[in-house]
mmCIF file of C-alpha atoms and ligand atoms in Angstrom:
data_model
loop_
_atom_site.group_PDB
_atom_site.id
_atom_site.type_symbol
_atom_site.label_atom_id
_atom_site.label_comp_id
_atom_site.label_asym_id
_atom_site.label_seq_id
_atom_site.Cartn_x
_atom_site.Cartn_y
_atom_site.Cartn_z
ATOM 1 C CA GLU A 1 0.033 -0.003 -0.029
ATOM 2 C CA VAL A 2 2.825 2.400 1.064
ATOM 3 C CA VAL A 3 4.598 1.609 -2.837
ATOM 4 C CA VAL A 4 0.841 2.235 -4.267
ATOM 5 C CA ASN A 5 0.563 5.700 -2.291
ATOM 6 C CA ARG A 6 4.170 6.693 -3.397
ATOM 7 C CA ILE A 7 3.704 5.843 -7.035
ATOM 8 C CA ALA A 8 0.365 7.653 -6.669
ATOM 9 C CA ALA A 9 1.929 10.821 -4.883
ATOM 10 C CA GLY A 10 4.807 11.132 -7.536
ATOM 11 C CA GLU A 11 2.147 11.365 -10.164
ATOM 12 C CA ILE A 12 0.546 14.345 -8.323
ATOM 13 C CA ILE A 13 3.635 16.077 -7.018
ATOM 14 C CA GLN A 14 6.242 16.211 -9.871
ATOM 15 C CA ARG A 15 8.546 18.469 -8.911
ATOM 16 C CA PRO A 16 9.196 21.160 -6.260
ATOM 17 C CA ALA A 17 6.868 23.778 -7.344
ATOM 18 C CA ASN A 18 3.980 21.556 -7.470
ATOM 19 C CA ALA A 19 4.374 21.268 -3.737
ATOM 20 C CA LEU A 20 4.661 24.797 -3.273
ATOM 21 C CA LYS A 21 1.550 25.569 -5.109
ATOM 22 C CA GLU A 22 -0.401 23.395 -2.865
ATOM 23 C CA LEU A 23 1.311 24.933 0.117
ATOM 24 C CA ILE A 24 0.780 28.422 -0.886
ATOM 25 C CA GLU A 25 -2.826 27.586 -1.626
ATOM 26 C CA ASN A 26 -3.279 25.950 1.878
ATOM 27 C CA SER A 27 -1.834 29.284 3.204
ATOM 28 C CA LEU A 28 -4.255 31.390 1.636
ATOM 29 C CA ASP A 29 -7.009 29.222 2.537
ATOM 30 C CA ALA A 30 -6.009 29.837 5.801
ATOM 31 C CA LYS A 31 -6.513 33.428 5.713
ATOM 32 C CA ALA A 32 -2.657 34.124 5.519
ATOM 33 C CA THR A 33 -1.662 37.928 4.952
ATOM 34 C CA ASN A 34 2.088 37.036 5.124
ATOM 35 C CA ILE A 35 3.839 34.163 3.251
ATOM 36 C CA GLN A 36 7.479 33.406 3.872
ATOM 37 C CA ILE A 37 9.533 30.780 1.483
ATOM 38 C CA THR A 38 12.532 29.308 1.861
ATOM 39 C CA ALA A 39 14.109 26.715 -0.506
ATOM 40 C CA LYS A 40 17.321 24.969 -0.412
ATOM 41 C CA GLU A 41 18.549 23.493 -3.621
ATOM 42 C CA GLY A 42 15.757 24.540 -5.741
ATOM 43 C CA GLY A 43 13.376 23.033 -3.016
ATOM 44 C CA LEU A 44 14.692 19.399 -3.338
ATOM 45 C CA LYS A 45 16.742 19.519 -0.129
ATOM 46 C CA LEU A 46 14.166 21.813 1.730
ATOM 47 C CA LEU A 47 11.306 23.805 1.033
ATOM 48 C CA GLN A 48 9.568 25.546 3.855
ATOM 49 C CA ILE A 49 6.757 27.893 3.943
ATOM 50 C CA GLN A 50 5.464 29.967 6.781
ATOM 51 C CA ASP A 51 2.425 31.877 6.909
ATOM 52 C CA ASN A 52 0.447 33.824 9.757
ATOM 53 C CA GLY A 53 -2.964 32.137 9.010
ATOM 54 C CA THR A 54 -5.262 30.354 11.205
ATOM 55 C CA GLY A 55 -3.203 27.562 12.252
ATOM 56 C CA ILE A 56 -3.946 24.055 12.538
ATOM 57 C CA ARG A 57 -5.600 22.697 15.880
ATOM 58 C CA LYS A 58 -3.770 20.195 18.133
ATOM 59 C CA GLU A 59 -6.247 17.507 18.022
ATOM 60 C CA ASP A 60 -6.338 17.816 13.851
ATOM 61 C CA MET A 61 -2.533 17.558 13.688
ATOM 62 C CA GLU A 62 -3.074 13.727 14.101
ATOM 63 C CA ILE A 63 -4.901 13.079 10.932
ATOM 64 C CA VAL A 64 -3.836 16.338 9.061
ATOM 65 C CA CYS A 65 -1.811 14.119 6.554
ATOM 66 C CA GLU A 66 -4.044 11.606 5.938
ATOM 67 C CA ARG A 67 -5.634 11.117 2.688
ATOM 68 C CA PHE A 68 -8.948 13.144 2.068
ATOM 69 C CA THR A 69 -8.182 14.841 5.388
ATOM 70 C CA THR A 70 -9.450 18.378 4.465
ATOM 71 C CA SER A 71 -11.437 20.791 6.791
ATOM 72 C CA LYS A 72 -12.810 22.468 3.704
ATOM 73 C CA LEU A 73 -15.911 20.630 2.994
ATOM 74 C CA GLN A 74 -18.188 19.054 5.265
ATOM 75 C CA LYS A 75 -19.723 16.365 2.907
ATOM 76 C CA PHE A 76 -19.177 15.020 -0.561
ATOM 77 C CA GLU A 77 -21.985 17.096 -2.193
ATOM 78 C CA ASP A 78 -19.965 20.032 -1.336
ATOM 79 C CA LEU A 79 -17.494 19.243 -3.921
ATOM 80 C CA GLY A 80 -20.103 20.995 -6.590
ATOM 81 C CA THR A 81 -19.956 24.396 -4.761
ATOM 82 C CA LEU A 82 -16.482 24.464 -3.764
ATOM 83 C CA THR A 83 -14.611 27.480 -5.539
ATOM 84 C CA THR A 84 -11.787 25.172 -6.066
ATOM 85 C CA PHE A 85 -11.546 21.846 -8.169
ATOM 86 C CA GLY A 86 -11.952 18.562 -7.755
ATOM 87 C CA PHE A 87 -11.056 16.237 -4.419
ATOM 88 C CA ARG A 88 -9.677 17.726 -1.508
ATOM 89 C CA GLY A 89 -7.049 16.600 0.963
ATOM 90 C CA GLU A 90 -4.609 15.009 -1.098
ATOM 91 C CA ALA A 91 -1.572 17.405 -0.843
ATOM 92 C CA LEU A 92 -0.405 16.848 2.322
ATOM 93 C CA ALA A 93 -0.721 13.230 2.360
ATOM 94 C CA SER A 94 0.805 13.126 -1.181
ATOM 95 C CA ILE A 95 3.833 14.833 -0.053
ATOM 96 C CA SER A 96 4.151 13.139 3.246
ATOM 97 C CA HIS A 97 4.470 9.950 0.924
ATOM 98 C CA ILE A 98 7.667 11.609 -0.891
ATOM 99 C CA ALA A 99 9.237 13.672 1.853
ATOM 100 C CA LEU A 100 9.800 14.065 5.413
ATOM 101 C CA LEU A 101 7.400 16.677 6.349
ATOM 102 C CA THR A 102 7.091 18.582 9.471
ATOM 103 C CA ILE A 103 4.064 20.953 10.721
ATOM 104 C CA THR A 104 4.758 23.623 13.387
ATOM 105 C CA THR A 105 1.538 25.348 13.967
ATOM 106 C CA LYS A 106 -0.411 27.377 16.481
ATOM 107 C CA THR A 107 -4.127 28.712 16.622
ATOM 108 C CA ALA A 108 -5.131 31.517 18.115
ATOM 109 C CA ASP A 109 -6.694 29.703 21.265
ATOM 110 C CA GLU A 110 -3.505 27.557 21.807
ATOM 111 C CA LYS A 111 -0.829 28.997 24.273
ATOM 112 C CA CYS A 112 2.129 27.394 22.433
ATOM 113 C CA ALA A 113 2.632 25.992 19.106
ATOM 114 C CA TYR A 114 3.023 22.211 18.273
ATOM 115 C CA LYS A 115 5.427 20.436 16.256
ATOM 116 C CA ALA A 116 5.045 16.941 14.465
ATOM 117 C CA SER A 117 6.789 15.189 11.815
ATOM 118 C CA TYR A 118 4.810 12.862 9.288
ATOM 119 C CA ILE A 119 6.137 10.235 6.887
ATOM 120 C CA ASN A 120 3.601 8.183 4.598
ATOM 121 C CA SER A 121 0.630 10.174 5.858
ATOM 122 C CA LYS A 122 1.131 9.314 9.624
ATOM 123 C CA LEU A 123 2.522 10.977 12.494
ATOM 124 C CA LYS A 124 6.105 9.834 13.465
ATOM 125 C CA ALA A 125 5.636 10.692 17.260
ATOM 126 C CA SER A 126 3.035 13.154 19.199
ATOM 127 C CA PRO A 127 2.854 16.483 18.597
ATOM 128 C CA VAL A 128 5.493 18.361 20.767
ATOM 129 C CA PRO A 129 5.152 21.934 22.455
ATOM 130 C CA CYS A 130 7.206 24.356 21.104
ATOM 131 C CA ALA A 131 7.813 28.126 20.651
ATOM 132 C CA GLY A 132 5.908 29.946 17.614
ATOM 133 C CA ASN A 133 3.616 32.746 16.545
ATOM 134 C CA GLN A 134 -0.029 32.238 15.488
ATOM 135 C CA GLY A 135 0.451 30.403 11.944
ATOM 136 C CA THR A 136 1.966 27.406 10.414
ATOM 137 C CA ILE A 137 5.251 26.366 9.024
ATOM 138 C CA ILE A 138 5.300 23.387 6.717
ATOM 139 C CA THR A 139 8.675 22.001 5.986
ATOM 140 C CA ILE A 140 9.612 19.369 3.387
ATOM 141 C CA GLU A 141 12.732 17.809 3.458
ATOM 142 C CA ASN A 142 14.725 15.361 0.926
ATOM 143 C CA LEU A 143 11.696 15.416 -1.621
ATOM 144 C CA PHE A 144 11.467 12.336 -3.920
ATOM 145 C CA TYR A 145 13.832 10.607 -1.430
ATOM 146 C CA ASN A 146 12.479 7.356 -2.353
ATOM 147 C CA VAL A 147 11.476 7.899 -5.621
ATOM 148 C CA ALA A 148 15.129 7.386 -7.336
ATOM 149 C CA THR A 149 14.000 8.086 -10.858
ATOM 150 C CA ARG A 150 11.863 11.331 -10.343
ATOM 151 C CA ARG A 151 14.860 12.340 -8.028
ATOM 152 C CA LYS A 152 17.299 11.972 -10.843
ATOM 153 C CA ALA A 153 15.279 13.519 -13.380
ATOM 154 C CA LEU A 154 15.218 16.765 -11.286
ATOM 155 C CA SER A 155 19.073 17.005 -11.752
ATOM 156 C CA ASN A 156 19.197 20.717 -11.874
ATOM 157 C CA PRO A 157 18.402 22.663 -8.643
ATOM 158 C CA SER A 158 18.565 26.252 -10.685
ATOM 159 C CA GLU A 159 16.050 25.201 -12.660
ATOM 160 C CA GLU A 160 13.698 24.136 -10.155
ATOM 161 C CA PHE A 161 14.420 27.282 -8.175
ATOM 162 C CA THR A 162 13.235 29.025 -11.154
ATOM 163 C CA LYS A 163 10.072 27.170 -11.654
ATOM 164 C CA ILE A 164 9.667 27.980 -7.589
ATOM 165 C CA THR A 165 10.088 31.525 -8.424
ATOM 166 C CA GLU A 166 7.673 31.626 -11.306
ATOM 167 C CA VAL A 167 5.118 30.184 -8.788
ATOM 168 C CA VAL A 168 5.628 32.681 -6.158
ATOM 169 C CA MET A 169 5.564 35.789 -8.573
ATOM 170 C CA ARG A 170 2.088 34.524 -9.713
ATOM 171 C CA TYR A 171 0.587 34.426 -6.583
ATOM 172 C CA ALA A 172 2.086 37.268 -5.355
ATOM 173 C CA VAL A 173 0.331 39.076 -8.229
ATOM 174 C CA HIS A 174 -2.844 37.593 -8.079
ATOM 175 C CA ASN A 175 -2.853 37.639 -3.999
ATOM 176 C CA SER A 176 -1.711 41.365 -3.857
ATOM 177 C CA ALA A 177 -3.043 41.927 -0.818
ATOM 178 C CA VAL A 178 -0.764 39.113 1.208
ATOM 179 C CA GLY A 179 2.579 39.964 1.273
ATOM 180 C CA PHE A 180 4.952 37.062 -0.294
ATOM 181 C CA THR A 181 8.599 36.622 0.267
ATOM 182 C CA LEU A 182 11.127 33.975 -1.311
ATOM 183 C CA LYS A 183 14.510 33.504 -0.009
ATOM 184 C CA LYS A 184 17.395 30.584 -1.033
ATOM 185 C CA HIS A 185 17.937 28.876 2.222
ATOM 186 C CA GLY A 186 21.156 30.730 4.055
ATOM 187 C CA GLU A 187 20.591 34.000 1.805
ATOM 188 C CA PRO A 188 19.784 36.897 3.508
ATOM 189 C CA SER A 189 18.260 38.683 0.166
ATOM 190 C CA SER A 190 15.387 37.479 -1.063
ATOM 191 C CA GLN A 191 14.416 36.553 -4.570
ATOM 192 C CA VAL A 192 10.942 37.822 -4.281
ATOM 193 C CA ARG A 193 9.688 40.273 -1.851
ATOM 194 C CA THR A 194 5.840 41.884 -2.062
ATOM 195 C CA PRO A 195 4.380 44.042 0.950
ATOM 196 C CA TYR A 196 1.384 43.436 2.496
ATOM 197 C CA ASN A 197 -1.834 45.187 1.023
ATOM 198 C CA SER A 198 -0.076 45.901 -2.363
ATOM 199 C CA THR A 199 -1.979 46.161 -5.620
ATOM 200 C CA LYS A 200 -1.726 43.786 -8.666
ATOM 201 C CA GLN A 201 -0.109 46.681 -10.604
ATOM 202 C CA ASN A 202 2.481 47.351 -7.885
ATOM 203 C CA ASN A 203 3.582 43.692 -7.555
ATOM 204 C CA ILE A 204 3.752 43.514 -11.537
ATOM 205 C CA ARG A 205 6.475 46.626 -11.707
ATOM 206 C CA LEU A 206 8.184 44.976 -8.562
ATOM 207 C CA LEU A 207 8.269 41.485 -9.812
ATOM 208 C CA TYR A 208 8.411 41.917 -13.747
ATOM 209 C CA GLY A 209 9.755 45.588 -14.266
ATOM 210 C CA ASN A 210 8.628 48.935 -15.244
ATOM 211 C CA PRO A 211 8.723 47.908 -18.752
ATOM 212 C CA VAL A 212 5.571 45.590 -18.350
ATOM 213 C CA ALA A 213 3.896 47.599 -15.916
ATOM 214 C CA ARG A 214 3.980 50.768 -17.916
ATOM 215 C CA GLU A 215 1.931 49.114 -20.830
ATOM 216 C CA LEU A 216 -1.042 47.480 -19.073
ATOM 217 C CA LEU A 217 -4.396 47.804 -20.069
ATOM 218 C CA GLU A 218 -7.073 46.415 -17.909
ATOM 219 C CA VAL A 219 -9.985 44.207 -19.243
ATOM 220 C CA GLU A 220 -13.028 43.336 -17.730
ATOM 221 C CA LEU A 221 -15.711 40.950 -18.791
ATOM 222 C CA ASP A 222 -18.937 39.999 -16.913
ATOM 223 C CA ASP A 223 -20.621 37.498 -19.072
ATOM 224 C CA LYS A 224 -24.290 36.563 -18.341
ATOM 225 C CA ASP A 225 -24.903 33.849 -20.689
ATOM 226 C CA TYR A 226 -21.821 31.495 -19.862
ATOM 227 C CA LYS A 227 -21.833 32.806 -16.128
ATOM 228 C CA PHE A 228 -18.114 34.065 -15.835
ATOM 229 C CA LYS A 229 -16.053 36.953 -15.193
ATOM 230 C CA MET A 230 -13.144 37.729 -16.178
ATOM 231 C CA HIS A 231 -10.549 40.646 -15.118
ATOM 232 C CA GLY A 232 -7.370 40.593 -17.112
ATOM 233 C CA LEU A 233 -4.112 42.997 -17.198
ATOM 234 C CA VAL A 234 -2.274 42.708 -20.727
ATOM 235 C CA THR A 235 0.104 44.372 -22.075
ATOM 236 C CA ASN A 236 -0.926 46.564 -25.216
ATOM 237 C CA PRO A 237 1.150 46.321 -28.310
ATOM 238 C CA ASN A 238 3.736 48.954 -27.646
ATOM 239 C CA TYR A 239 5.228 45.866 -25.505
ATOM 240 C CA THR A 240 7.058 43.162 -26.529
ATOM 241 C CA ASN A 241 8.880 40.095 -25.307
ATOM 242 C CA LYS A 242 10.989 37.332 -26.558
ATOM 243 C CA ARG A 243 8.667 35.050 -25.281
ATOM 244 C CA MET A 244 4.891 34.937 -24.054
ATOM 245 C CA VAL A 245 4.307 35.514 -20.101
ATOM 246 C CA MET A 246 0.902 34.274 -19.182
ATOM 247 C CA LEU A 247 -0.397 34.305 -15.773
ATOM 248 C CA LEU A 248 -3.639 32.472 -15.874
ATOM 249 C CA PHE A 249 -5.709 31.921 -12.491
ATOM 250 C CA ILE A 250 -9.234 30.182 -12.679
ATOM 251 C CA ASN A 251 -11.026 30.351 -9.482
ATOM 252 C CA ASN A 252 -7.866 31.482 -7.876
ATOM 253 C CA ARG A 253 -6.024 28.600 -8.756
ATOM 254 C CA LEU A 254 -2.703 28.749 -10.782
ATOM 255 C CA VAL A 255 -3.508 26.882 -13.806
ATOM 256 C CA ASP A 256 -2.462 26.580 -17.711
ATOM 257 C CA SER A 257 -4.781 26.173 -20.600
ATOM 258 C CA ALA A 258 -3.551 25.323 -24.228
ATOM 259 C CA SER A 259 -6.771 27.117 -25.813
ATOM 260 C CA ILE A 260 -6.442 30.519 -23.593
ATOM 261 C CA ARG A 261 -2.532 30.504 -24.139
ATOM 262 C CA LYS A 262 -3.397 29.767 -28.197
ATOM 263 C CA MET A 263 -6.145 32.571 -28.177
ATOM 264 C CA LEU A 264 -3.467 35.118 -26.658
ATOM 265 C CA GLU A 265 -0.952 34.192 -29.341
ATOM 266 C CA ASP A 266 -3.897 34.883 -32.144
ATOM 267 C CA VAL A 267 -4.829 38.259 -30.600
ATOM 268 C CA TYR A 268 -1.704 39.647 -30.561
ATOM 269 C CA SER A 269 -0.461 38.272 -33.803
ATOM 270 C CA VAL A 270 -2.537 40.976 -35.272
ATOM 271 C CA TYR A 271 -0.744 44.085 -33.746
ATOM 272 C CA LEU A 272 2.784 42.167 -33.059
ATOM 273 C CA PRO A 273 5.857 41.342 -35.243
ATOM 274 C CA LYS A 274 6.163 37.210 -35.676
ATOM 275 C CA LYS A 275 8.794 36.740 -32.924
ATOM 276 C CA ALA A 276 7.302 39.392 -30.301
ATOM 277 C CA HIS A 277 4.927 38.362 -27.588
ATOM 278 C CA PRO A 278 2.948 39.847 -24.730
ATOM 279 C CA TRP A 279 2.908 39.743 -21.188
ATOM 280 C CA CYS A 280 -0.772 38.760 -20.052
ATOM 281 C CA TYR A 281 -2.295 38.423 -16.581
ATOM 282 C CA ILE A 282 -5.949 36.774 -17.133
ATOM 283 C CA SER A 283 -8.141 35.569 -13.907
ATOM 284 C CA LEU A 284 -11.329 33.934 -14.517
ATOM 285 C CA ASP A 285 -14.244 32.974 -12.712
ATOM 286 C CA ILE A 286 -16.016 30.161 -13.947
ATOM 287 C CA ASN A 287 -19.151 28.306 -12.182
ATOM 288 C CA PRO A 288 -17.138 25.349 -10.245
ATOM 289 C CA GLN A 289 -19.694 23.019 -11.851
ATOM 290 C CA ASN A 290 -18.559 23.609 -14.965
ATOM 291 C CA ILE A 291 -15.066 22.806 -14.445
ATOM 292 C CA ASP A 292 -14.099 19.311 -15.931
ATOM 293 C CA VAL A 293 -13.955 17.453 -12.451
ATOM 294 C CA ASN A 294 -11.882 14.679 -14.331
ATOM 295 C CA VAL A 295 -8.947 16.938 -14.770
ATOM 296 C CA HIS A 296 -7.484 16.036 -11.114
ATOM 297 C CA PRO A 297 -6.896 18.925 -8.736
ATOM 298 C CA THR A 298 -3.374 19.067 -9.089
ATOM 299 C CA LYS A 299 -2.786 18.829 -12.893
ATOM 300 C CA HIS A 300 -1.896 22.037 -14.383
ATOM 301 C CA GLU A 301 -3.675 21.918 -17.367
ATOM 302 C CA VAL A 302 -7.705 22.674 -16.911
ATOM 303 C CA ARG A 303 -10.722 22.093 -19.367
ATOM 304 C CA PHE A 304 -14.027 23.632 -18.633
ATOM 305 C CA LEU A 305 -17.330 23.700 -20.064
ATOM 306 C CA HIS A 306 -18.343 25.777 -22.904
ATOM 307 C CA GLU A 307 -14.702 26.172 -23.473
ATOM 308 C CA ASP A 308 -14.553 27.245 -27.093
ATOM 309 C CA THR A 309 -17.186 29.866 -26.663
ATOM 310 C CA ILE A 310 -15.710 31.304 -23.382
ATOM 311 C CA VAL A 311 -12.394 31.589 -25.181
ATOM 312 C CA GLU A 312 -13.965 33.171 -27.856
ATOM 313 C CA ARG A 313 -15.844 35.704 -25.901
ATOM 314 C CA ILE A 314 -12.664 36.493 -24.246
ATOM 315 C CA LYS A 315 -10.733 37.168 -27.438
ATOM 316 C CA PHE A 316 -13.270 39.833 -28.353
ATOM 317 C CA ALA A 317 -12.986 41.317 -25.368
ATOM 318 C CA LEU A 318 -9.291 41.798 -25.751
ATOM 319 C CA ASP A 319 -9.781 42.582 -29.683
ATOM 320 C CA GLU A 320 -11.702 45.212 -28.531
ATOM 321 C CA ARG A 321 -9.451 46.768 -25.893
ATOM 322 C CA LEU A 322 -6.365 46.272 -28.147
ATOM 323 C CA THR A 323 -8.014 48.409 -30.809
ATOM 324 C CA GLY A 324 -7.083 51.632 -31.042
ATOM 325 C CA ASN A 325 -3.984 51.117 -28.057
ATOM 326 C CA SER A 326 -1.641 49.703 -31.066
ATOM 327 C CA ALA A 327 -0.115 52.819 -32.258
HETATM 328 P P1 ADP B 401 -7.263 20.790 1.246
HETATM 329 O O1 ADP B 401 -6.401 21.592 1.227
HETATM 330 O O2 ADP B 401 -7.441 20.068 0.091
HETATM 331 O O3 ADP B 401 -8.040 20.463 2.232
HETATM 332 P P2 ADP B 401 -4.608 19.567 2.182
HETATM 333 O O4 ADP B 401 -3.727 17.987 2.167
HETATM 334 O O5 ADP B 401 -3.900 20.458 1.236
HETATM 335 O O6 ADP B 401 -6.176 19.532 1.646
HETATM 336 O O7 ADP B 401 -4.650 20.008 3.731
HETATM 337 C C1 ADP B 401 -5.298 19.286 4.539
HETATM 338 C C2 ADP B 401 -5.836 19.980 5.458
HETATM 339 O O8 ADP B 401 -4.689 20.648 6.489
HETATM 340 C C3 ADP B 401 -6.648 21.348 5.464
HETATM 341 O O9 ADP B 401 -7.926 21.201 4.955
HETATM 342 C C4 ADP B 401 -6.323 22.392 6.344
HETATM 343 O O10 ADP B 401 -7.370 21.983 7.590
HETATM 344 C C5 ADP B 401 -5.358 21.813 7.076
HETATM 345 N N1 ADP B 401 -3.595 22.776 6.539
HETATM 346 C C6 ADP B 401 -2.831 22.727 5.520
HETATM 347 N N2 ADP B 401 -1.982 23.569 5.464
HETATM 348 C C7 ADP B 401 -2.248 24.471 6.397
HETATM 349 C C8 ADP B 401 -2.179 25.767 6.768
HETATM 350 N N3 ADP B 401 -1.003 26.328 6.231
HETATM 351 N N4 ADP B 401 -2.877 26.609 7.762
HETATM 352 C C9 ADP B 401 -3.804 26.481 8.522
HETATM 353 N N5 ADP B 401 -4.527 24.895 7.979
HETATM 354 C C10 ADP B 401 -3.588 24.025 7.083
HETATM 355 MG MG1 MG B 402 -4.535 21.871 -0.005
#
């Protein structure tokens, strides 16, 4: 059973950046306003995330890494009305099968923090009291230590760190009210730093630079027919990049969508020379019932109902906005 779980976990968590994405979402779900991330060897040796959210109650610490343990739905039927996709309660369980996972956490009610380590979904020993502020520190050590093929495939820590950085930058833009920092372990300076209560525009300037931030157009769409909303910040055609940068969030989850990516390239191809690309932030809110639940929640690529039509409508809105800004 342990081997099966390990294989399943390795499918869900393919690299440190996937694990980090799950942990950031947990911190955001816990209403954190500050999230600090530390990585060593691209997160393969160490990946730590500290938040100032609600914390985990001591009595929940025993089960928190078991599969399908979640505080985010009461019954199965609630799945359809959740604002995130698909099944729940798999991230920590999966991580504990392919790494040593340690949780230090304190709720507002507790007098002190508690710390516990997990392996294969189970507590290694009872939680021990320790010092700590309200919130949660999740520490992942030696990711894929027991998945030799995966560990070998991820032979370039700096490439993994780049992926981690991209994830943090994207979440920091989307959740601009939350302060984010990303550091390499043992280094005083941070790779990413955004202030608490910032704005998307400000964080785009901080993280992606002035040339992008200067050229942003705002696009809003509230589609009553297909019940979706879009908020976009996209560069006007005065800005060009060597490659396309797309920050896509659907229902607040960082995802990829081949159809939206292609649509963006199409829209800009009218205005830009062949090898020039835009920078696009797109946030979509779609009725969760219309998200393909067959796509696993941790899968990056997402499909949704009426996809062609919705993408077409977004294209139309972008086209309209870009026309007249192409001088
Ligand atoms: P899910 O997020 O789908 O519920 P996870 O495996 O990611 O499943 O997390 C399991 C549970 O652990 C969550 O439902 C939540 O109760 C708790 N948890 C995880 N991370 C945090 C955190 N940073 N702060 C507070 N609670 C957390
Ligand atoms: Mg989660």
